[in-house]
XYZ file of C-alpha atoms in Angstrom:
775
model
C -4.795 -30.990 -23.284
C -4.454 -28.038 -25.726
C -6.541 -26.813 -28.595
C -5.991 -24.165 -31.005
C -8.548 -21.268 -30.337
C -9.193 -17.984 -32.332
C -10.994 -15.009 -30.667
C -12.662 -12.225 -32.453
C -9.666 -10.009 -32.662
C -6.499 -12.261 -32.550
C -5.024 -15.074 -34.771
C -5.500 -18.637 -33.752
C -3.160 -19.596 -30.936
C -2.516 -22.491 -28.594
C -4.465 -22.337 -25.439
C -5.526 -24.767 -22.600
C -8.585 -26.634 -23.315
C -10.666 -29.598 -22.463
C -9.550 -32.965 -24.037
C -10.861 -33.459 -27.613
C -14.251 -35.332 -27.767
C -14.444 -38.583 -29.589
C -17.664 -39.988 -30.599
C -17.540 -43.324 -32.396
C -13.997 -42.807 -34.010
C -14.959 -39.165 -35.021
C -12.446 -36.635 -33.888
C -13.613 -33.184 -33.284
C -11.592 -30.076 -32.881
C -13.293 -26.915 -31.784
C -12.120 -23.744 -33.158
C -13.811 -20.560 -31.844
C -14.393 -17.882 -34.349
C -16.675 -14.865 -33.705
C -19.425 -16.191 -31.588
C -19.823 -19.635 -33.295
C -18.057 -22.783 -33.014
C -16.634 -24.452 -35.976
C -15.893 -27.938 -36.073
C -13.615 -29.844 -38.330
C -14.655 -33.474 -38.348
C -12.206 -35.975 -39.458
C -14.107 -39.374 -39.595
C -12.429 -42.789 -39.148
C -8.974 -42.128 -40.567
C -5.648 -43.427 -39.740
C -3.836 -41.465 -37.078
C -0.961 -40.242 -39.399
C -3.221 -38.879 -42.031
C -5.582 -37.330 -39.626
C -2.558 -35.676 -37.764
C -1.450 -34.166 -41.054
C -4.880 -32.894 -42.113
C -5.290 -31.453 -38.587
C -1.890 -29.507 -38.873
C -2.741 -28.246 -42.348
C -6.085 -26.936 -41.143
C -4.510 -25.194 -38.179
C -1.847 -23.501 -40.293
C -4.151 -22.301 -42.991
C -6.800 -21.155 -40.399
C -4.112 -19.280 -38.428
C -2.634 -17.581 -41.788
C -5.806 -16.615 -42.834
C -7.014 -15.096 -39.473
C -3.850 -13.169 -38.902
C -4.773 -11.164 -42.227
C -8.228 -10.493 -40.972
C -9.313 -7.248 -39.363
C -11.573 -7.375 -36.278
C -15.176 -8.147 -37.107
C -16.461 -5.498 -34.730
C -14.664 -2.074 -33.884
C -15.517 -2.207 -30.382
C -13.116 -5.230 -30.089
C -10.371 -3.349 -32.011
C -7.895 -2.544 -29.209
C -6.051 -0.266 -31.558
C -8.800 2.316 -31.115
C -9.518 4.399 -28.061
C -11.939 3.407 -25.490
C -13.961 6.434 -26.584
C -13.981 5.460 -30.421
C -14.963 1.882 -29.393
C -17.833 3.138 -27.227
C -19.158 5.499 -29.856
C -19.178 2.573 -32.321
C -20.856 0.107 -30.059
C -23.578 2.533 -29.240
C -24.158 3.333 -32.813
C -24.604 -0.211 -33.618
C -27.473 -0.885 -31.174
C -30.967 -0.513 -31.789
C -33.102 1.443 -29.250
C -34.265 -1.610 -27.470
C -30.726 -2.854 -27.049
C -29.588 0.520 -25.722
C -32.380 0.517 -23.016
C -31.513 -3.096 -22.073
C -27.839 -2.070 -21.621
C -28.752 0.648 -19.380
C -30.075 -1.650 -16.717
C -27.994 -3.489 -14.160
C -28.841 -6.954 -15.525
C -27.443 -6.159 -19.188
C -28.377 -9.054 -21.504
C -26.192 -10.434 -24.349
C -26.402 -9.214 -27.848
C -25.526 -11.977 -30.007
C -25.552 -10.278 -33.195
C -22.968 -7.828 -31.912
C -20.798 -10.307 -30.245
C -21.661 -8.719 -26.546
C -21.879 -11.053 -23.609
C -24.330 -10.483 -20.904
C -23.174 -8.393 -17.814
C -24.641 -7.895 -14.466
C -23.418 -4.752 -12.800
C -24.503 -5.489 -9.209
C -21.872 -6.722 -7.009
C -20.637 -5.972 -3.362
C -17.325 -5.836 -1.777
C -17.738 -3.807 1.588
C -15.369 -5.764 3.601
C -14.488 -8.664 1.106
C -16.076 -9.930 -1.877
C -19.662 -10.488 -0.757
C -22.616 -12.641 -1.637
C -20.604 -14.637 -3.979
C -19.193 -17.677 -2.265
C -15.831 -17.982 -0.782
C -13.713 -15.129 0.113
C -11.549 -13.646 2.741
C -14.050 -11.938 5.527
C -12.301 -8.851 6.684
C -13.601 -6.691 9.592
C -16.737 -4.812 8.725
C -16.180 -1.274 7.489
C -16.804 0.452 10.686
C -14.088 -1.625 12.264
C -11.744 -0.892 9.346
C -12.239 2.839 10.074
C -11.425 2.062 13.727
C -7.883 1.079 12.532
C -7.267 4.865 11.585
C -4.754 3.298 9.131
C -5.173 4.084 5.369
C -2.120 2.155 4.446
C -3.641 -0.844 5.886
C -7.124 -0.285 4.346
C -5.145 0.029 0.938
C -3.717 -3.416 1.621
C -6.996 -4.810 2.636
C -8.987 -3.556 -0.389
C -5.971 -4.525 -2.812
C -6.429 -8.064 -1.430
C -10.156 -7.771 -2.043
C -9.748 -6.645 -5.582
C -7.283 -9.398 -6.218
C -9.905 -12.029 -5.071
C -12.498 -10.306 -7.037
C -10.510 -10.744 -10.304
C -9.659 -14.280 -9.501
C -13.399 -15.123 -8.916
C -14.370 -13.233 -11.992
C -11.936 -15.104 -14.164
C -13.085 -18.343 -12.707
C -16.737 -17.459 -13.058
C -16.309 -16.514 -16.707
C -14.723 -19.914 -17.516
C -17.810 -21.780 -16.259
C -20.187 -19.311 -17.835
C -21.424 -17.699 -14.677
C -22.214 -14.102 -15.470
C -25.091 -13.866 -12.968
C -25.606 -11.167 -10.081
C -22.569 -10.739 -7.801
C -20.049 -12.333 -10.368
C -18.916 -8.982 -12.178
C -16.242 -6.413 -11.525
C -18.348 -3.306 -10.725
C -18.501 -3.323 -6.982
C -20.845 -0.913 -5.087
C -18.631 -0.204 -2.397
C -17.505 1.937 -0.279
C -20.383 3.460 1.687
C -19.123 6.873 2.569
C -22.214 8.278 4.242
C -21.686 10.026 7.470
C -22.735 7.899 10.526
C -24.408 11.044 12.145
C -26.819 8.964 14.353
C -26.092 5.593 16.370
C -29.611 4.341 15.842
C -29.071 3.793 12.113
C -28.688 0.297 11.307
C -26.259 0.758 8.381
C -23.946 2.807 10.039
C -21.872 -0.256 10.387
C -21.183 -0.130 6.537
C -19.678 3.383 6.909
C -16.316 4.854 8.143
C -17.879 6.648 10.911
C -19.078 10.035 11.952
C -16.032 12.197 10.772
C -15.826 13.404 7.085
C -11.964 13.644 7.149
C -11.717 10.083 8.329
C -14.333 8.845 6.014
C -12.611 10.494 3.001
C -9.252 9.226 4.118
C -10.164 5.651 4.649
C -12.709 5.776 1.687
C -9.934 6.939 -0.641
C -7.436 4.218 0.384
C -10.090 1.693 -0.167
C -10.886 2.868 -3.548
C -7.330 3.150 -4.714
C -6.768 -0.641 -3.647
C -9.932 -1.639 -5.400
C -9.047 0.031 -8.742
C -5.486 -0.803 -9.056
C -2.776 1.265 -10.529
C -2.662 0.012 -14.191
C -2.478 3.135 -16.405
C -4.991 1.750 -18.982
C -7.280 -0.770 -17.071
C -9.244 -0.975 -13.826
C -8.513 -3.894 -11.490
C -12.214 -3.428 -10.363
C -14.609 -0.458 -10.476
C -15.386 0.916 -6.881
C -18.535 2.966 -6.350
C -19.080 5.728 -3.760
C -22.546 5.471 -2.193
C -25.147 6.634 -1.206
C -24.980 10.095 -2.698
C -25.535 12.689 -1.369
C -27.184 12.663 1.981
C -28.420 9.278 3.413
C -28.371 7.702 6.984
C -31.884 6.538 7.824
C -34.362 5.899 9.083
C -34.261 2.667 7.053
C -38.225 2.161 7.365
C -38.700 5.541 5.574
C -35.912 5.472 3.111
C -38.003 5.133 -0.072
C -40.059 8.119 0.835
C -37.867 10.377 3.145
C -36.843 13.988 2.369
C -33.585 14.831 4.042
C -33.589 18.621 4.771
C -30.127 19.756 5.056
C -28.516 23.416 5.209
C -25.985 24.549 2.820
C -23.358 24.526 5.840
C -23.863 20.771 6.773
C -23.690 19.839 3.054
C -20.469 21.369 2.545
C -18.946 20.649 5.976
C -20.171 17.241 6.700
C -22.023 15.365 4.000
C -20.170 16.087 0.714
C -16.414 16.123 1.579
C -15.951 12.422 1.407
C -17.712 11.980 -1.942
C -15.542 14.950 -3.233
C -12.390 13.539 -1.952
C -13.101 10.042 -3.439
C -13.946 11.626 -6.781
C -11.106 14.181 -6.945
C -8.335 12.041 -5.236
C -9.388 8.502 -5.466
C -10.839 8.712 -8.989
C -13.603 6.388 -7.955
C -15.254 4.981 -11.101
C -18.768 5.082 -9.882
C -21.300 6.817 -7.744
C -24.526 5.512 -6.433
C -27.472 7.791 -5.849
C -29.495 7.420 -2.607
C -33.241 6.337 -2.244
C -34.332 9.603 -0.433
C -34.794 13.116 -1.588
C -32.729 15.795 -0.381
C -34.270 19.162 0.078
C -37.285 18.098 -1.852
C -35.399 16.529 -4.816
C -34.898 12.774 -5.268
C -31.102 12.090 -4.888
C -30.956 9.854 -7.973
C -32.972 12.447 -10.212
C -31.434 15.923 -9.325
C -29.602 17.679 -12.103
C -28.316 20.116 -9.589
C -26.474 17.253 -7.728
C -25.713 14.754 -10.512
C -24.909 17.029 -13.439
C -23.715 20.351 -11.881
C -22.018 19.028 -8.703
C -20.480 15.679 -9.897
C -20.014 16.290 -13.633
C -19.305 19.907 -13.928
C -17.928 21.226 -10.507
C -16.011 18.068 -9.513
C -15.310 16.900 -13.033
C -16.458 13.293 -12.302
C -16.196 11.137 -15.432
C -17.452 7.783 -14.148
C -20.932 6.240 -14.283
C -23.751 7.012 -11.923
C -26.088 4.299 -10.884
C -29.488 4.429 -8.766
C -29.890 2.495 -5.706
C -31.915 -0.595 -6.343
C -35.585 0.305 -7.185
C -34.961 4.024 -6.391
C -36.164 5.205 -9.801
C -39.574 3.752 -8.999
C -39.588 5.498 -5.746
C -39.834 8.860 -7.934
C -43.416 8.208 -8.628
C -44.374 5.609 -6.171
C -43.335 7.454 -3.003
C -41.676 11.026 -3.666
C -44.521 12.331 -5.973
C -41.846 13.823 -8.257
C -43.293 12.148 -11.433
C -46.533 10.577 -12.474
C -45.350 7.179 -13.807
C -42.178 5.227 -14.777
C -41.650 6.711 -18.270
C -41.402 10.146 -16.396
C -39.349 8.899 -13.621
C -36.853 7.100 -16.179
C -36.767 10.415 -18.279
C -35.918 12.344 -15.249
C -33.125 10.095 -14.158
C -31.323 10.024 -17.559
C -31.868 13.980 -17.969
C -30.368 14.531 -14.580
C -27.128 12.574 -15.349
C -27.823 9.093 -14.324
C -26.554 6.342 -16.364
C -27.623 2.997 -14.869
C -30.981 1.818 -13.466
C -30.482 -0.882 -10.865
C -34.093 -2.199 -11.324
C -36.456 -2.287 -14.172
C -37.956 1.245 -14.551
C -35.897 1.935 -17.529
C -37.998 -0.561 -19.479
C -40.201 2.525 -20.005
C -37.455 4.794 -21.789
C -38.803 3.932 -25.201
C -42.228 5.277 -23.933
C -40.569 8.297 -22.525
C -38.797 8.887 -26.085
C -42.140 8.475 -27.837
C -43.819 11.061 -25.449
C -41.050 13.573 -26.030
C -39.700 13.435 -22.297
C -36.337 12.152 -23.493
C -34.186 12.446 -26.586
C -32.528 9.369 -27.961
C -29.244 11.055 -28.283
C -29.421 11.945 -24.505
C -29.696 8.126 -23.883
C -26.755 7.599 -26.373
C -24.510 9.913 -24.495
C -25.563 8.360 -21.045
C -25.092 4.772 -22.337
C -21.663 5.701 -23.740
C -20.565 7.002 -20.322
C -21.737 3.671 -18.931
C -19.917 1.437 -21.536
C -16.674 3.319 -20.905
C -16.506 1.602 -17.488
C -16.812 -1.944 -19.345
C -13.921 -0.888 -21.523
C -11.784 0.175 -18.669
C -12.264 -3.071 -17.153
C -10.969 -4.766 -20.255
C -14.192 -6.568 -20.999
C -13.878 -5.962 -24.545
C -10.192 -6.823 -24.962
C -8.224 -10.029 -25.354
C -7.641 -11.937 -22.063
C -3.800 -11.443 -22.616
C -3.977 -7.742 -22.719
C -3.468 -7.291 -19.025
C -2.124 -8.963 -16.015
C -5.504 -9.083 -13.949
C -6.877 -11.701 -16.200
C -4.047 -13.975 -14.969
C -4.967 -14.006 -11.432
C -5.786 -17.519 -10.220
C -8.402 -18.724 -7.617
C -5.648 -19.837 -5.267
C -5.419 -16.238 -3.808
C -8.923 -16.606 -2.439
C -8.884 -16.716 1.215
C -5.401 -17.415 0.968
C -3.048 -17.793 4.114
C -1.638 -14.267 3.102
C -5.110 -12.757 3.071
C -6.201 -14.355 6.277
C -3.165 -13.076 7.906
C -4.127 -9.465 6.709
C -7.712 -10.083 8.086
C -6.134 -10.838 11.339
C -3.971 -7.704 11.434
C -6.940 -5.638 10.369
C -8.894 -7.316 13.395
C -6.220 -6.771 15.898
C -5.770 -2.996 14.997
C -9.580 -2.442 14.997
C -10.492 -3.692 18.560
C -10.818 -0.873 20.883
C -9.914 -1.206 24.696
C -12.350 0.804 26.347
C -11.602 0.086 29.910
C -8.763 -1.705 31.882
C -9.190 -1.432 35.688
C -6.043 -2.101 37.609
C -4.466 -3.356 34.343
C -6.394 -6.522 34.485
C -5.557 -7.090 30.844
C -3.344 -8.675 29.517
C -4.311 -11.836 31.387
C -1.396 -13.530 33.182
C -0.077 -16.859 31.277
C -0.584 -18.533 34.798
C -4.329 -18.360 35.041
C -5.838 -21.663 36.010
C -9.434 -21.246 34.785
C -11.678 -19.244 32.600
C -15.476 -19.243 32.257
C -16.832 -17.864 29.270
C -20.547 -16.889 28.814
C -22.755 -14.891 26.376
C -24.773 -15.247 23.254
C -21.893 -14.131 21.036
C -19.044 -16.162 22.253
C -19.463 -18.913 19.782
C -21.419 -17.187 17.069
C -20.097 -16.815 13.562
C -22.875 -14.152 12.826
C -21.068 -11.603 14.868
C -17.902 -12.013 12.836
C -19.722 -11.236 9.605
C -21.664 -7.902 9.800
C -23.555 -7.460 6.663
C -22.545 -7.532 3.024
C -20.249 -10.517 3.687
C -18.569 -13.362 2.020
C -18.204 -16.988 3.145
C -15.153 -18.574 4.632
C -14.407 -22.112 5.827
C -11.890 -20.576 8.250
C -13.670 -18.570 10.741
C -12.586 -18.506 14.134
C -15.180 -17.360 16.975
C -14.261 -15.862 20.020
C -14.412 -19.015 21.974
C -12.439 -20.678 19.191
C -9.821 -18.073 19.711
C -9.565 -18.209 23.438
C -9.475 -21.870 23.564
C -6.775 -21.972 20.972
C -4.565 -19.673 23.107
C -4.255 -21.523 26.428
C -2.512 -24.584 27.653
C -3.904 -28.037 27.884
C -3.905 -27.675 31.612
C -6.162 -24.627 31.880
C -9.666 -25.205 32.680
C -12.247 -23.462 30.357
C -16.012 -23.669 30.579
C -18.378 -22.058 28.125
C -22.192 -21.632 28.461
C -24.449 -19.628 26.323
C -26.023 -17.914 29.505
C -28.352 -15.507 27.973
C -30.344 -15.299 24.901
C -29.357 -12.438 22.546
C -32.513 -10.251 22.697
C -35.194 -11.649 25.020
C -35.414 -13.478 28.373
C -34.514 -17.018 28.683
C -37.331 -19.377 28.163
C -35.907 -21.675 30.633
C -35.699 -20.060 34.104
C -32.880 -22.345 35.169
C -29.449 -20.865 35.455
C -26.395 -23.034 35.486
C -23.921 -20.505 34.439
C -23.640 -17.500 36.771
C -22.994 -19.332 39.987
C -20.310 -21.563 38.098
C -18.707 -18.774 36.458
C -18.021 -17.049 39.819
C -15.736 -19.876 40.989
C -13.233 -19.392 38.010
C -10.147 -17.153 38.154
C -11.581 -14.904 35.512
C -14.998 -14.522 33.875
C -15.441 -13.423 30.241
C -18.875 -12.267 28.956
C -19.311 -11.953 25.083
C -22.306 -9.717 24.670
C -23.725 -7.068 22.356
C -25.579 -7.130 19.101
C -25.320 -8.654 15.568
C -26.611 -8.028 12.146
C -29.901 -9.698 13.059
C -30.422 -6.676 15.423
C -28.977 -3.944 13.270
C -28.525 -3.645 9.557
C -30.406 -3.033 6.115
C -34.163 -2.892 5.703
C -34.931 -6.476 5.094
C -32.015 -8.333 6.674
C -32.233 -7.705 10.373
C -34.758 -10.273 11.529
C -34.503 -9.267 15.272
C -35.348 -5.699 14.411
C -38.843 -4.229 14.732
C -37.681 -1.096 12.904
C -36.325 -2.520 9.787
C -32.665 -2.490 10.967
C -32.514 0.616 13.056
C -32.411 0.902 16.745
C -35.132 2.673 18.900
C -32.613 2.621 21.780
C -28.826 2.325 21.725
C -28.381 0.494 24.974
C -27.427 -3.152 25.273
C -30.585 -5.341 25.191
C -32.230 -5.314 28.754
C -32.117 -8.995 29.145
C -28.304 -8.917 28.573
C -27.919 -6.049 31.162
C -29.938 -7.988 33.606
C -27.866 -11.095 33.115
C -24.463 -9.296 33.350
C -25.626 -7.696 36.753
C -26.535 -11.200 38.057
C -23.174 -12.700 36.680
C -21.125 -10.012 38.524
C -23.334 -9.918 41.718
C -21.122 -9.471 44.761
C -18.470 -11.652 43.448
C -14.749 -10.370 43.364
C -14.024 -12.658 40.306
C -12.567 -10.352 37.676
C -15.038 -9.906 34.729
C -14.029 -9.027 31.248
C -16.708 -7.709 28.992
C -16.394 -8.243 25.155
C -18.838 -6.297 23.015
C -19.668 -6.903 19.521
C -21.728 -4.527 17.265
C -21.367 -2.149 14.327
C -22.629 1.069 16.166
C -22.205 2.691 19.732
C -23.867 0.598 22.632
C -24.571 2.670 25.748
C -23.468 0.710 28.741
C -23.669 3.177 31.676
C -25.443 0.375 33.841
C -22.835 -2.249 33.483
C -19.501 -0.379 32.720
C -18.839 0.141 36.359
C -19.267 -3.681 37.045
C -16.708 -4.587 34.340
C -13.068 -4.676 35.099
C -12.052 -4.615 31.318
C -14.071 -3.955 28.292
C -13.044 -4.730 24.656
C -15.253 -3.409 21.649
C -14.625 -5.934 18.813
C -17.108 -4.656 16.249
C -17.780 -7.362 13.534
C -14.202 -8.386 13.275
C -14.228 -10.771 10.321
C -13.206 -14.381 10.036
C -10.048 -14.046 12.188
C -11.880 -11.970 14.826
C -11.806 -14.705 17.455
C -7.939 -15.155 17.194
C -7.528 -11.356 17.246
C -9.678 -10.983 20.491
C -7.840 -13.819 22.048
C -4.300 -12.450 21.382
C -5.203 -9.084 22.653
C -6.606 -10.763 25.896
C -3.520 -12.551 26.532
C -1.039 -9.904 25.430
C 0.324 -11.476 22.290
C -0.809 -8.212 20.706
C -1.272 -4.760 22.078
C -4.753 -2.818 21.434
C -4.469 0.237 19.233
C -8.091 0.534 17.773
C -9.656 3.882 18.078
C -13.536 4.738 18.088
C -14.530 6.381 14.760
C -17.885 7.278 16.398
C -18.974 8.917 19.511
C -20.407 6.565 22.258
C -23.286 8.603 23.966
C -24.540 7.783 27.467
C -28.205 7.325 26.242
C -30.383 7.792 23.202
C -31.715 10.754 25.251
C -28.541 12.648 24.600
C -29.293 12.681 20.709
C -31.511 14.917 18.522
C -34.503 13.289 16.707
C -33.460 10.662 14.406
C -35.098 12.093 11.350
C -33.410 15.628 11.987
C -30.451 15.824 9.539
C -28.996 19.016 11.054
C -25.559 18.246 12.774
C -26.415 20.389 15.922
C -25.971 18.322 18.730
C -24.309 15.449 16.698
C -20.850 13.851 16.814
C -17.895 15.086 18.508
C -17.973 18.293 16.400
C -21.244 19.615 17.741
C -22.281 17.527 20.754
C -22.427 19.581 23.928
C -23.340 16.736 26.424
C -20.685 14.593 27.795
C -20.246 11.168 25.980
C -19.394 7.868 27.672
C -16.660 7.339 25.244
C -15.410 10.018 22.819
C -14.579 9.942 19.223
C -10.925 8.899 18.732
C -10.555 7.160 22.142
C -8.930 3.907 22.843
C -6.641 2.520 25.475
C -3.274 0.715 25.091
C -1.252 -1.580 27.527
C 1.596 1.092 27.388
C 1.403 4.790 27.763
C 2.503 7.421 25.513
C 3.563 10.956 26.382
C 3.231 14.013 24.013
C 5.803 16.882 24.507
C 7.510 19.594 22.390
C 4.780 20.519 20.048
C 5.706 23.226 17.307
C 4.199 24.839 14.297
C 6.365 26.394 11.508
C 5.458 28.128 8.173
C 7.451 26.813 5.153
C 7.468 27.787 1.510
C 4.637 27.934 -0.789
C 2.118 28.657 1.963
C 2.749 25.146 3.543
C 2.913 24.548 7.376
C 4.325 21.906 9.667
C 2.847 20.937 12.850
C 5.284 18.488 14.928
C 5.250 16.780 18.271
C 7.327 14.381 20.044
C 5.895 11.193 21.429
C 7.375 8.835 23.900
C 6.506 5.393 24.926
C 6.798 5.304 28.706
C 5.672 1.787 29.148
C 7.522 -1.454 29.036
C 6.212 -2.859 25.864
C 6.091 -1.938 22.227
C 2.786 -0.377 21.153
C 1.267 1.553 18.229
C -0.162 5.002 18.782
C -2.770 6.714 16.520
C -1.739 10.302 16.678
C -4.624 12.543 15.865
C -4.451 16.337 14.861
C -7.542 18.492 15.422
C -8.182 22.204 14.660
C -10.471 24.665 16.633
C -11.313 27.969 15.144
C -11.797 31.355 16.980
C -15.605 30.502 16.756
C -15.450 26.894 18.042
C -18.653 25.683 19.628
C -20.202 29.051 18.482
C -21.449 28.094 15.051
C -18.189 26.335 14.116
C -17.246 22.779 15.094
C -15.924 22.246 18.665
C -12.886 20.651 17.009
C -12.332 19.062 13.612
C -10.002 16.095 12.677
C -7.582 17.294 9.951
C -4.653 14.600 10.210
C -3.956 10.960 11.405
C -0.727 8.963 11.773
C -0.284 5.415 13.038
C 3.127 4.924 14.417
C 4.789 1.957 16.297
C 7.183 2.990 19.139
C 9.320 0.639 21.223
C 9.385 0.763 25.279
C 11.481 3.765 26.433
C 11.763 5.274 22.778
C 10.547 8.579 21.347
C 9.510 9.587 17.873
C 9.205 13.015 16.234
C 5.850 13.226 14.311
C 4.972 15.963 11.741
C 1.902 16.910 9.954
C 2.046 19.007 6.638
C -0.675 21.453 6.397
C -1.943 24.433 4.163
C -4.422 27.144 4.775
C -7.319 24.954 3.557
C -6.989 22.915 6.784
C -8.020 25.967 8.684
C -10.975 26.900 6.582
C -14.431 26.808 8.250
C -17.802 26.699 6.603
C -20.116 29.476 6.984
C -23.981 29.389 6.892
C -24.043 29.913 3.209
C -21.854 26.784 2.602
C -18.862 28.963 1.670
C -15.301 28.184 3.012
C -13.804 31.104 5.084
C -10.913 31.885 7.257
C -11.845 33.276 10.861
C -10.376 36.231 12.508
C -8.453 35.454 15.710
C -6.575 32.527 17.041
C -6.924 28.944 16.080
C -5.875 25.824 18.208
C -4.281 22.782 16.955
C -4.488 19.774 19.329
C -2.188 16.888 18.838
C -2.981 13.959 20.949
C -4.563 10.521 21.261
C -8.227 11.464 21.251
C -10.712 14.114 20.375
C -10.282 17.125 22.640
C -12.885 17.370 25.412
C -13.469 16.848 29.178
C -14.619 13.280 28.989
C -11.470 12.470 26.885
C -9.256 14.014 29.700
C -11.080 12.005 32.172
C -10.255 9.014 30.364
C -6.639 9.713 29.965
C -6.489 11.948 27.019
C -3.268 13.661 26.231
C -2.577 16.567 23.890
C -0.212 19.196 23.041
C -2.011 22.442 22.106
C -0.572 25.030 19.672
C -2.139 28.490 19.198
C -1.902 29.901 15.598
C -2.981 33.210 14.679
C -5.005 33.867 11.521
C -2.193 36.153 10.507
C -0.020 33.212 10.136
C -2.242 31.283 7.623
C -3.333 34.032 5.182
């Protein structure tokens, strides 16, 4: 059915509507004008007369409205966003301004403003809001080393986000997680593998985090010249990576060198190149000042030095931490004033309820609040929330795109390209098609929990690892599955029916590791005694014991599939496994991706975005934020698996590296790559730089370029990286970028440079570059 509808700014027009309501012969047409329904009631008339009167009413109403100016200037699309935001702020009372500065912004009926809830999540799919495509967890997306793929993933996420928003508005759902402001991505540096939320990040390297994060933001925000598709948000600014149990009170002490070299580059890149719309301040202090209440970092760094023109939001409850834990202020009024005066716009929480008191006490000027609120409202204008539904195409996206076949295929592709082959003794994988029997064990083989990670949506199309393997074999293949061992504690029942049976099969597959129950955010990891962090990074001891028993003295090949969002140290069981796949939290298509890699339908190509140490004893203290001894850049001890590492079913040879200086101070580093195997494969080509002071204050090496390429068997490809002198900059102790005197080295290869990488099959071409060439 159709009805004539009039919005605040537009003439009456024909739109889809519910059928007219008839009560005892009374015909009602609803015409929407401003925020009220007007009813034309035509009582028990003959149909022709009634029809004529309806037509006359519609024509008259349409003509009168066509000559009417918009009731409110903030709904006048002929004005600029700035003019409309100014008008709206000027029309508000102080009480209304305060309410609109909090994440649960209520409706203002007298001004025609609907309620809006700012809090939404989209870390690896629209989260916490029902049905959506569940892509691999963020750390797994980083393992693809593929910004073009991540752009397509986040474009799909934002398409689903708009579809869900459009559908939510139609049914009046404006609650939390239904909006268009997504507090993703997380570009904190995964500096320590004990941090439970490291799974949300893009790993330990600033360049990789910036590259993947920028691609994610661009896909989320769209390419419309006027409107944002959704508003992404870089978090948790500026230094934040555990411990979770102390996050509300912790003071991260960081040197100028580590700030500029490690902690800030990803945020800077997302702002300058990605034009990210939002930034979220962290809970903790940084060098004595609350991250969400520091004028140095919010106003001077973000607004002035980086020219950030979006909104800044506190982490949820962080403003209250100022006075409750940090001792930075005495009460909520002082905390709220400090936040606004420092440049923060939006309080996730309720501390801003004390802003009126802050103004009364002279802690804050109302005009400062006005400027802050205007900045905040501009985001809502950019999202088109005050414009007619026909003004941009994003409002036409339909619910059919949510968890569509196309998006599930994209989730599958992302999972396939993220899974890392850590070991493949005697080329056990891929499994032969003539295998007769498989025996699958492990607590995560049939678990949907390990597909999800944290900050996830829900799908009715998940494929567990058992599902995937079972679907890929013929009807005549024998498959048995037993849980085998509990995830994090010894079995209560001592009877073991799995290890003996498993050894009689052709191949054993153990699916082990951890899940979001064991690592994650403060209140979500129910199996963690440290509020989501890990005291140790090894596999839970009961799983180690079970794996040893499973292998025993058997010669039956044993494949280990590990799930997790962080490095897992496996020195005790690595020698017992014939092949190892690290699957991360691979999303709804994870089981199918794992299965296709096992059976050779796809070739592994994931790479580690974090270093896997042998032991927690190889790490500095968790609470020490110095980068000394951390990550591939500064870690002196040999890791079990290095950053950038990952095997393939084929082999690639690197040759004929060269370096050339072009015009406008540009440089080109090139290499030839040859696929020496007998099947097609994708290689992740990595470019690293080492300065003359490498390992003596400067990083041992630093990633400065990545390219993912597909090369057929026996084929070669020339790969080039475009560089400039900034790629050779190092950061001194003062936080300044400098060029070192002497010879630099460029490493072009398949992993981070190092002895352990070489032991595992790392290949590079090395180019020496004099500092005179790059001045």
